[in-house]
mmCIF file of C-alpha atoms and ligand atoms in Angstrom:
data_model
loop_
_atom_site.group_PDB
_atom_site.id
_atom_site.type_symbol
_atom_site.label_atom_id
_atom_site.label_comp_id
_atom_site.label_asym_id
_atom_site.label_seq_id
_atom_site.Cartn_x
_atom_site.Cartn_y
_atom_site.Cartn_z
ATOM 1 C CA MET M 10 -96.265 -135.248 -124.293
ATOM 2 C CA SER M 11 -94.127 -133.638 -127.015
ATOM 3 C CA LEU M 12 -92.717 -135.858 -129.752
ATOM 4 C CA ARG M 13 -89.169 -135.130 -128.537
ATOM 5 C CA ARG M 14 -89.998 -136.188 -124.998
ATOM 6 C CA ALA M 15 -91.845 -139.293 -126.219
ATOM 7 C CA LEU M 16 -88.779 -140.315 -128.239
ATOM 8 C CA ALA M 17 -86.533 -139.703 -125.228
ATOM 9 C CA VAL M 18 -88.795 -141.870 -123.034
ATOM 10 C CA ARG M 19 -88.812 -144.612 -125.670
ATOM 11 C CA GLY M 20 -85.001 -144.507 -125.816
ATOM 12 C CA LEU M 21 -84.803 -144.763 -122.036
ATOM 13 C CA VAL M 22 -87.175 -147.758 -121.990
ATOM 14 C CA LEU M 23 -85.136 -149.519 -124.701
ATOM 15 C CA ALA M 24 -81.888 -148.854 -122.820
ATOM 16 C CA LEU M 25 -83.437 -150.150 -119.596
ATOM 17 C CA SER M 26 -84.688 -153.315 -121.364
ATOM 18 C CA ALA M 27 -81.205 -153.942 -122.764
ATOM 19 C CA THR M 28 -79.728 -153.555 -119.273
ATOM 20 C CA LEU M 29 -82.264 -155.991 -117.814
ATOM 21 C CA LEU M 30 -81.639 -158.525 -120.567
ATOM 22 C CA SER M 31 -77.900 -158.440 -120.010
ATOM 23 C CA ALA M 32 -78.208 -158.556 -116.218
ATOM 24 C CA CYS M 33 -76.704 -161.622 -114.597
ATOM 25 C CA ALA M 34 -78.941 -164.581 -113.758
ATOM 26 C CA HIS M 35 -78.903 -163.769 -110.047
ATOM 27 C CA ALA M 36 -80.090 -160.173 -110.356
ATOM 28 C CA PRO M 37 -83.482 -159.675 -108.705
ATOM 29 C CA LEU M 38 -86.387 -159.730 -111.125
ATOM 30 C CA ARG M 39 -87.798 -156.244 -110.537
ATOM 31 C CA SER M 40 -90.594 -153.992 -111.687
ATOM 32 C CA PRO M 41 -89.454 -150.744 -113.345
ATOM 33 C CA LEU M 42 -92.434 -149.081 -111.619
ATOM 34 C CA ALA M 43 -91.032 -149.558 -108.100
ATOM 35 C CA ALA M 44 -88.006 -148.279 -106.199
ATOM 36 C CA TRP M 45 -85.793 -151.135 -104.932
ATOM 37 C CA SER M 46 -85.534 -151.221 -101.147
ATOM 38 C CA PRO M 47 -84.753 -154.860 -100.365
ATOM 39 C CA SER M 48 -85.857 -156.662 -97.203
ATOM 40 C CA PRO M 49 -83.765 -159.595 -95.956
ATOM 41 C CA ASN M 50 -86.921 -161.342 -94.716
ATOM 42 C CA HIS M 51 -87.768 -163.837 -97.432
ATOM 43 C CA ASP M 52 -87.006 -167.422 -98.396
ATOM 44 C CA ALA M 53 -85.605 -168.800 -101.581
ATOM 45 C CA ARG M 54 -88.487 -170.147 -103.608
ATOM 46 C CA GLN M 55 -87.325 -173.179 -105.502
ATOM 47 C CA ALA M 56 -88.143 -176.710 -106.535
ATOM 48 C CA GLN M 57 -88.559 -179.175 -103.690
ATOM 49 C CA LEU M 58 -88.399 -182.394 -105.666
ATOM 50 C CA ILE M 59 -87.647 -183.978 -109.022
ATOM 51 C CA VAL M 60 -90.289 -185.813 -111.062
ATOM 52 C CA LEU M 61 -89.249 -188.478 -113.595
ATOM 53 C CA HIS M 62 -91.233 -189.342 -116.742
ATOM 54 C CA HIS M 63 -90.968 -191.495 -119.806
ATOM 55 C CA THR M 64 -91.996 -189.714 -122.998
ATOM 56 C CA GLN M 65 -94.046 -192.664 -124.359
ATOM 57 C CA MET M 66 -93.026 -191.621 -127.860
ATOM 58 C CA ASP M 67 -91.160 -193.323 -130.661
ATOM 59 C CA SER M 68 -88.313 -190.854 -131.022
ATOM 60 C CA PHE M 69 -86.297 -188.183 -129.246
ATOM 61 C CA ASP M 70 -87.084 -185.645 -131.997
ATOM 62 C CA GLU M 71 -90.821 -186.264 -131.666
ATOM 63 C CA ALA M 72 -90.600 -185.820 -127.882
ATOM 64 C CA LEU M 73 -88.506 -182.646 -128.196
ATOM 65 C CA ALA M 74 -90.991 -181.133 -130.645
ATOM 66 C CA THR M 75 -93.947 -182.035 -128.385
ATOM 67 C CA LEU M 76 -92.261 -180.519 -125.316
ATOM 68 C CA LYS M 77 -92.035 -177.240 -127.236
ATOM 69 C CA SER M 78 -95.639 -177.348 -128.435
ATOM 70 C CA ALA M 79 -98.511 -179.525 -127.239
ATOM 71 C CA ASN M 80 -99.801 -183.073 -126.946
ATOM 72 C CA ASP M 81 -103.435 -184.276 -127.161
ATOM 73 C CA HIS M 82 -104.204 -182.654 -123.794
ATOM 74 C CA GLY M 83 -102.637 -179.243 -124.433
ATOM 75 C CA ARG M 84 -99.330 -177.432 -124.120
ATOM 76 C CA VAL M 85 -96.593 -179.356 -122.309
ATOM 77 C CA SER M 86 -92.946 -178.960 -121.380
ATOM 78 C CA ALA M 87 -90.286 -180.250 -119.007
ATOM 79 C CA HIS M 88 -87.038 -178.821 -117.710
ATOM 80 C CA TYR M 89 -84.949 -181.626 -119.197
ATOM 81 C CA LEU M 90 -85.155 -184.347 -121.843
ATOM 82 C CA ILE M 91 -82.578 -187.157 -121.886
ATOM 83 C CA ALA M 92 -81.933 -189.149 -125.071
ATOM 84 C CA GLU M 93 -81.194 -192.883 -125.120
ATOM 85 C CA ASP M 94 -77.550 -192.107 -125.941
ATOM 86 C CA GLY M 95 -77.252 -189.932 -122.821
ATOM 87 C CA ARG M 96 -77.549 -186.537 -124.488
ATOM 88 C CA ILE M 97 -79.233 -184.057 -122.105
ATOM 89 C CA VAL M 98 -81.302 -181.145 -123.433
ATOM 90 C CA GLN M 99 -82.647 -178.390 -121.164
ATOM 91 C CA LEU M 100 -85.878 -176.748 -122.305
ATOM 92 C CA VAL M 101 -86.969 -174.593 -119.344
ATOM 93 C CA ASP M 102 -85.111 -172.421 -116.787
ATOM 94 C CA GLU M 103 -84.941 -174.221 -113.425
ATOM 95 C CA ARG M 104 -86.479 -171.192 -111.728
ATOM 96 C CA ALA M 105 -89.489 -171.370 -114.030
ATOM 97 C CA ARG M 106 -92.486 -173.656 -113.778
ATOM 98 C CA ALA M 107 -92.539 -176.220 -116.582
ATOM 99 C CA TRP M 108 -95.787 -177.988 -117.507
ATOM 100 C CA HIS M 109 -95.134 -181.683 -116.949
ATOM 101 C CA ALA M 110 -96.931 -182.901 -113.831
ATOM 102 C CA GLY M 111 -100.594 -181.984 -114.320
ATOM 103 C CA ALA M 112 -103.138 -182.570 -111.578
ATOM 104 C CA GLY M 113 -101.857 -184.588 -108.661
ATOM 105 C CA ARG M 114 -100.728 -184.674 -105.066
ATOM 106 C CA TRP M 115 -97.609 -185.749 -103.182
ATOM 107 C CA GLY M 116 -97.751 -185.372 -99.412
ATOM 108 C CA VAL M 117 -98.774 -181.785 -98.692
ATOM 109 C CA LEU M 118 -97.892 -180.651 -102.221
ATOM 110 C CA SER M 119 -100.878 -180.171 -104.518
ATOM 111 C CA ASP M 120 -99.338 -178.125 -107.354
ATOM 112 C CA LEU M 121 -96.486 -180.305 -108.478
ATOM 113 C CA ASN M 122 -95.499 -178.120 -111.423
ATOM 114 C CA ASP M 123 -94.869 -175.360 -108.882
ATOM 115 C CA ALA M 124 -92.815 -177.611 -106.667
ATOM 116 C CA SER M 125 -90.694 -179.669 -109.010
ATOM 117 C CA ILE M 126 -88.107 -180.064 -111.730
ATOM 118 C CA GLY M 127 -89.411 -182.328 -114.513
ATOM 119 C CA ILE M 128 -87.127 -184.752 -116.354
ATOM 120 C CA GLU M 129 -88.386 -186.666 -119.409
ATOM 121 C CA LEU M 130 -86.617 -189.837 -120.547
ATOM 122 C CA ASP M 131 -86.906 -190.757 -124.221
ATOM 123 C CA ASN M 132 -88.594 -194.171 -123.918
ATOM 124 C CA ASP M 133 -91.706 -195.611 -125.547
ATOM 125 C CA GLY M 134 -93.028 -197.011 -122.267
ATOM 126 C CA SER M 135 -92.475 -200.687 -123.103
ATOM 127 C CA GLU M 136 -88.714 -200.930 -123.803
ATOM 128 C CA PRO M 137 -85.904 -201.169 -121.232
ATOM 129 C CA PHE M 138 -84.155 -197.884 -120.346
ATOM 130 C CA ALA M 139 -80.765 -197.493 -122.041
ATOM 131 C CA GLU M 140 -77.599 -197.717 -119.903
ATOM 132 C CA ALA M 141 -76.181 -194.438 -121.225
ATOM 133 C CA GLN M 142 -79.488 -192.705 -120.518
ATOM 134 C CA ILE M 143 -79.542 -193.816 -116.871
ATOM 135 C CA ASP M 144 -75.862 -192.841 -116.471
ATOM 136 C CA ALA M 145 -76.726 -189.376 -117.776
ATOM 137 C CA LEU M 146 -79.782 -189.161 -115.503
ATOM 138 C CA ILE M 147 -77.655 -189.990 -112.451
ATOM 139 C CA ARG M 148 -75.125 -187.291 -113.436
ATOM 140 C CA LEU M 149 -77.948 -184.774 -113.907
ATOM 141 C CA LEU M 150 -79.560 -185.684 -110.555
ATOM 142 C CA ASP M 151 -76.193 -185.180 -108.856
ATOM 143 C CA ASP M 152 -75.807 -181.780 -110.521
ATOM 144 C CA LEU M 153 -79.375 -180.671 -109.691
ATOM 145 C CA CYS M 154 -79.372 -181.852 -106.080
ATOM 146 C CA THR M 155 -76.016 -180.149 -105.511
ATOM 147 C CA ARG M 156 -76.796 -176.814 -107.182
ATOM 148 C CA LEU M 157 -80.418 -176.538 -106.012
ATOM 149 C CA ALA M 158 -79.748 -178.005 -102.538
ATOM 150 C CA LEU M 159 -82.437 -180.659 -103.038
ATOM 151 C CA PRO M 160 -82.534 -183.735 -100.797
ATOM 152 C CA ARG M 161 -81.258 -186.720 -102.794
ATOM 153 C CA THR M 162 -84.253 -188.735 -101.653
ATOM 154 C CA ALA M 163 -86.669 -186.235 -103.267
ATOM 155 C CA VAL M 164 -86.904 -188.013 -106.624
ATOM 156 C CA ILE M 165 -90.309 -189.485 -107.511
ATOM 157 C CA ALA M 166 -92.206 -190.980 -110.464
ATOM 158 C CA HIS M 167 -94.906 -189.095 -112.324
ATOM 159 C CA ALA M 168 -97.190 -192.024 -111.438
ATOM 160 C CA ASP M 169 -96.445 -191.482 -107.717
ATOM 161 C CA LEU M 170 -98.114 -188.063 -107.756
ATOM 162 C CA ALA M 171 -100.919 -188.973 -110.190
ATOM 163 C CA PRO M 172 -101.603 -192.696 -109.650
ATOM 164 C CA THR M 173 -105.099 -192.627 -111.188
ATOM 165 C CA ARG M 174 -103.909 -190.962 -114.420
ATOM 166 C CA LYS M 175 -100.287 -191.891 -115.017
ATOM 167 C CA ALA M 176 -98.064 -194.976 -115.159
ATOM 168 C CA ASP M 177 -94.668 -193.462 -115.944
ATOM 169 C CA PRO M 178 -91.879 -194.244 -115.784
ATOM 170 C CA SER M 179 -92.778 -197.888 -116.477
ATOM 171 C CA ALA M 180 -91.962 -200.871 -114.265
ATOM 172 C CA GLN M 181 -88.763 -201.293 -116.303
ATOM 173 C CA PHE M 182 -87.270 -198.148 -114.781
ATOM 174 C CA PRO M 183 -84.223 -199.084 -112.655
ATOM 175 C CA TRP M 184 -85.085 -197.456 -109.312
ATOM 176 C CA ALA M 185 -82.689 -199.827 -107.507
ATOM 177 C CA ARG M 186 -79.823 -198.495 -109.614
ATOM 178 C CA LEU M 187 -80.801 -194.911 -108.783
ATOM 179 C CA ALA M 188 -80.956 -195.855 -105.108
ATOM 180 C CA ALA M 189 -77.494 -197.445 -105.309
ATOM 181 C CA ALA M 190 -76.259 -194.086 -106.656
ATOM 182 C CA GLY M 191 -77.949 -192.365 -103.686
ATOM 183 C CA PHE M 192 -81.179 -191.064 -105.265
ATOM 184 C CA GLY M 193 -84.785 -191.666 -104.259
ATOM 185 C CA GLU M 194 -86.135 -193.528 -101.259
ATOM 186 C CA TRP M 195 -85.503 -197.274 -101.257
ATOM 187 C CA PRO M 196 -86.237 -200.107 -98.813
ATOM 188 C CA ARG M 197 -83.305 -201.782 -97.092
ATOM 189 C CA ALA M 198 -82.545 -205.304 -98.336
ATOM 190 C CA ASP M 199 -82.565 -206.786 -94.827
ATOM 191 C CA ALA M 200 -85.810 -205.094 -93.731
ATOM 192 C CA PRO M 201 -87.793 -207.359 -91.372
ATOM 193 C CA LEU M 202 -91.445 -208.332 -91.784
ATOM 194 C CA ALA M 203 -93.885 -205.645 -90.634
ATOM 195 C CA PRO M 204 -95.042 -206.103 -87.049
ATOM 196 C CA GLU M 205 -98.650 -206.861 -85.992
ATOM 197 C CA GLY M 206 -100.776 -203.741 -86.007
ATOM 198 C CA PHE M 207 -98.762 -201.990 -88.725
ATOM 199 C CA ASP M 208 -101.066 -199.867 -90.938
ATOM 200 C CA PRO M 209 -99.888 -199.995 -94.580
ATOM 201 C CA VAL M 210 -102.396 -197.328 -95.700
ATOM 202 C CA LEU M 211 -100.991 -194.819 -93.209
ATOM 203 C CA ALA M 212 -97.472 -195.683 -94.384
ATOM 204 C CA LEU M 213 -98.442 -195.080 -98.032
ATOM 205 C CA ALA M 214 -99.867 -191.686 -97.036
ATOM 206 C CA LEU M 215 -96.775 -190.857 -94.961
ATOM 207 C CA LEU M 216 -94.593 -191.513 -98.009
ATOM 208 C CA GLY M 217 -96.708 -189.042 -99.990
ATOM 209 C CA TYR M 218 -99.240 -191.152 -101.898
ATOM 210 C CA ASP M 219 -102.800 -189.892 -102.241
ATOM 211 C CA THR M 220 -104.672 -192.881 -100.785
ATOM 212 C CA SER M 221 -108.167 -191.680 -101.719
ATOM 213 C CA ASN M 222 -108.034 -194.259 -104.544
ATOM 214 C CA LEU M 223 -106.271 -197.096 -102.763
ATOM 215 C CA PRO M 224 -106.013 -199.573 -105.686
ATOM 216 C CA ALA M 225 -104.333 -196.846 -107.793
ATOM 217 C CA ALA M 226 -101.972 -195.825 -104.963
ATOM 218 C CA LEU M 227 -100.920 -199.438 -104.317
ATOM 219 C CA ALA M 228 -100.435 -200.036 -108.063
ATOM 220 C CA ALA M 229 -98.092 -197.028 -108.235
ATOM 221 C CA PHE M 230 -96.231 -198.226 -105.133
ATOM 222 C CA ARG M 231 -95.796 -201.732 -106.579
ATOM 223 C CA ARG M 232 -94.598 -200.396 -109.934
ATOM 224 C CA ARG M 233 -92.056 -198.167 -108.214
ATOM 225 C CA PHE M 234 -90.774 -200.445 -105.462
ATOM 226 C CA ARG M 235 -91.469 -203.959 -106.802
ATOM 227 C CA GLY M 236 -91.262 -203.487 -110.586
ATOM 228 C CA MET M 237 -94.817 -204.824 -110.938
ATOM 229 C CA GLU M 238 -97.140 -203.577 -113.654
ATOM 230 C CA THR M 239 -100.249 -205.498 -112.598
ATOM 231 C CA ALA M 240 -102.896 -203.583 -110.697
ATOM 232 C CA PRO M 241 -103.933 -204.913 -107.287
ATOM 233 C CA THR M 242 -107.434 -206.386 -107.081
ATOM 234 C CA PRO M 243 -109.963 -204.418 -105.041
ATOM 235 C CA VAL M 244 -111.252 -206.681 -102.275
ATOM 236 C CA GLY M 245 -114.214 -204.794 -100.909
ATOM 237 C CA SER M 246 -115.086 -201.486 -99.414
ATOM 238 C CA ASP M 247 -114.794 -199.796 -96.067
ATOM 239 C CA LYS M 248 -117.197 -196.898 -95.418
ATOM 240 C CA GLY M 249 -117.606 -196.411 -99.181
ATOM 241 C CA ALA M 250 -113.853 -196.493 -99.972
ATOM 242 C CA VAL M 251 -112.458 -199.424 -101.977
ATOM 243 C CA THR M 252 -109.931 -201.494 -100.049
ATOM 244 C CA VAL M 253 -107.150 -203.716 -101.361
ATOM 245 C CA ALA M 254 -105.196 -206.658 -99.994
ATOM 246 C CA PHE M 255 -101.607 -205.744 -99.089
ATOM 247 C CA ASP M 256 -99.370 -208.821 -99.203
ATOM 248 C CA ASP M 257 -96.471 -209.503 -96.825
ATOM 249 C CA GLU M 258 -93.931 -207.980 -99.230
ATOM 250 C CA ASP M 259 -95.970 -204.745 -99.598
ATOM 251 C CA ARG M 260 -96.171 -204.537 -95.806
ATOM 252 C CA ARG M 261 -92.451 -205.298 -95.305
ATOM 253 C CA LEU M 262 -91.322 -202.647 -97.802
ATOM 254 C CA LEU M 263 -93.820 -200.044 -96.572
ATOM 255 C CA PHE M 264 -92.856 -200.618 -92.946
ATOM 256 C CA ASP M 265 -89.166 -200.146 -93.747
ATOM 257 C CA LEU M 266 -89.758 -197.011 -95.844
ATOM 258 C CA GLN M 267 -91.894 -195.612 -93.032
ATOM 259 C CA GLN M 268 -89.139 -196.385 -90.503
ATOM 260 C CA GLN M 269 -86.587 -194.593 -92.705
ATOM 261 C CA ARG M 270 -88.876 -191.546 -92.980
ATOM 262 C CA LEU M 271 -89.127 -191.536 -89.183
ATOM 263 C CA GLY M 272 -85.309 -191.687 -88.961
ATOM 264 C CA ARG M 273 -85.260 -195.243 -87.555
HETATM 265 ZN ZN1 ZN W 4 -95.170 -188.240 -117.200
#
């Protein structure tokens, strides 16, 4: 290639890059190697749920710096970080996959970073969550569920998807307040006792919990729906799998959540 032609090609590439950079957010992300001949036969690929975390750090600035670099386990990020005073910072494009969930499972979903928006709350893991922070979270959930057409019930805890590894957000997180604002699944106050024959393990699995480690799954459920931080005691084993004792309140709440999932 002659020098003149090489320079012309370089100019064209630079001009094309500038055009792509200034293109609006909804322009298709295309390869310059291919002609564009769009097919209508595709689905929007987008987040299916929202995962909530606490940062377990002493300050907002420390959390913000970590979410742009790495923690002890490697590089991490989240789409949003909310300060105690209600300030909301966005770190990652909602169409991009942030690195906040790690290994885990929720229902049929096994790559939760692929499937979710991650929101970190500045909280050290032992203190109550600030009023202004929860107000801001509720406003952000409303915005996200509206713009991304997410079901308002599709808000879960990090610990829900990774019960053997994670315990966030802590038992102090006000899930009842979120539910009163219309977010997340929540048992009805007047739910009756579970009937004879009700299977609480199946109900946990129907909600989305990985029940292969039942004590961990029940601990996550109790933290989320009962505000309890104490792990349930394993009571024995059934065909090699550890079993736990569900109490009447576990069974009542699980039965009602199962009924709601089944539209009853
Ligand atoms: Zn987390």
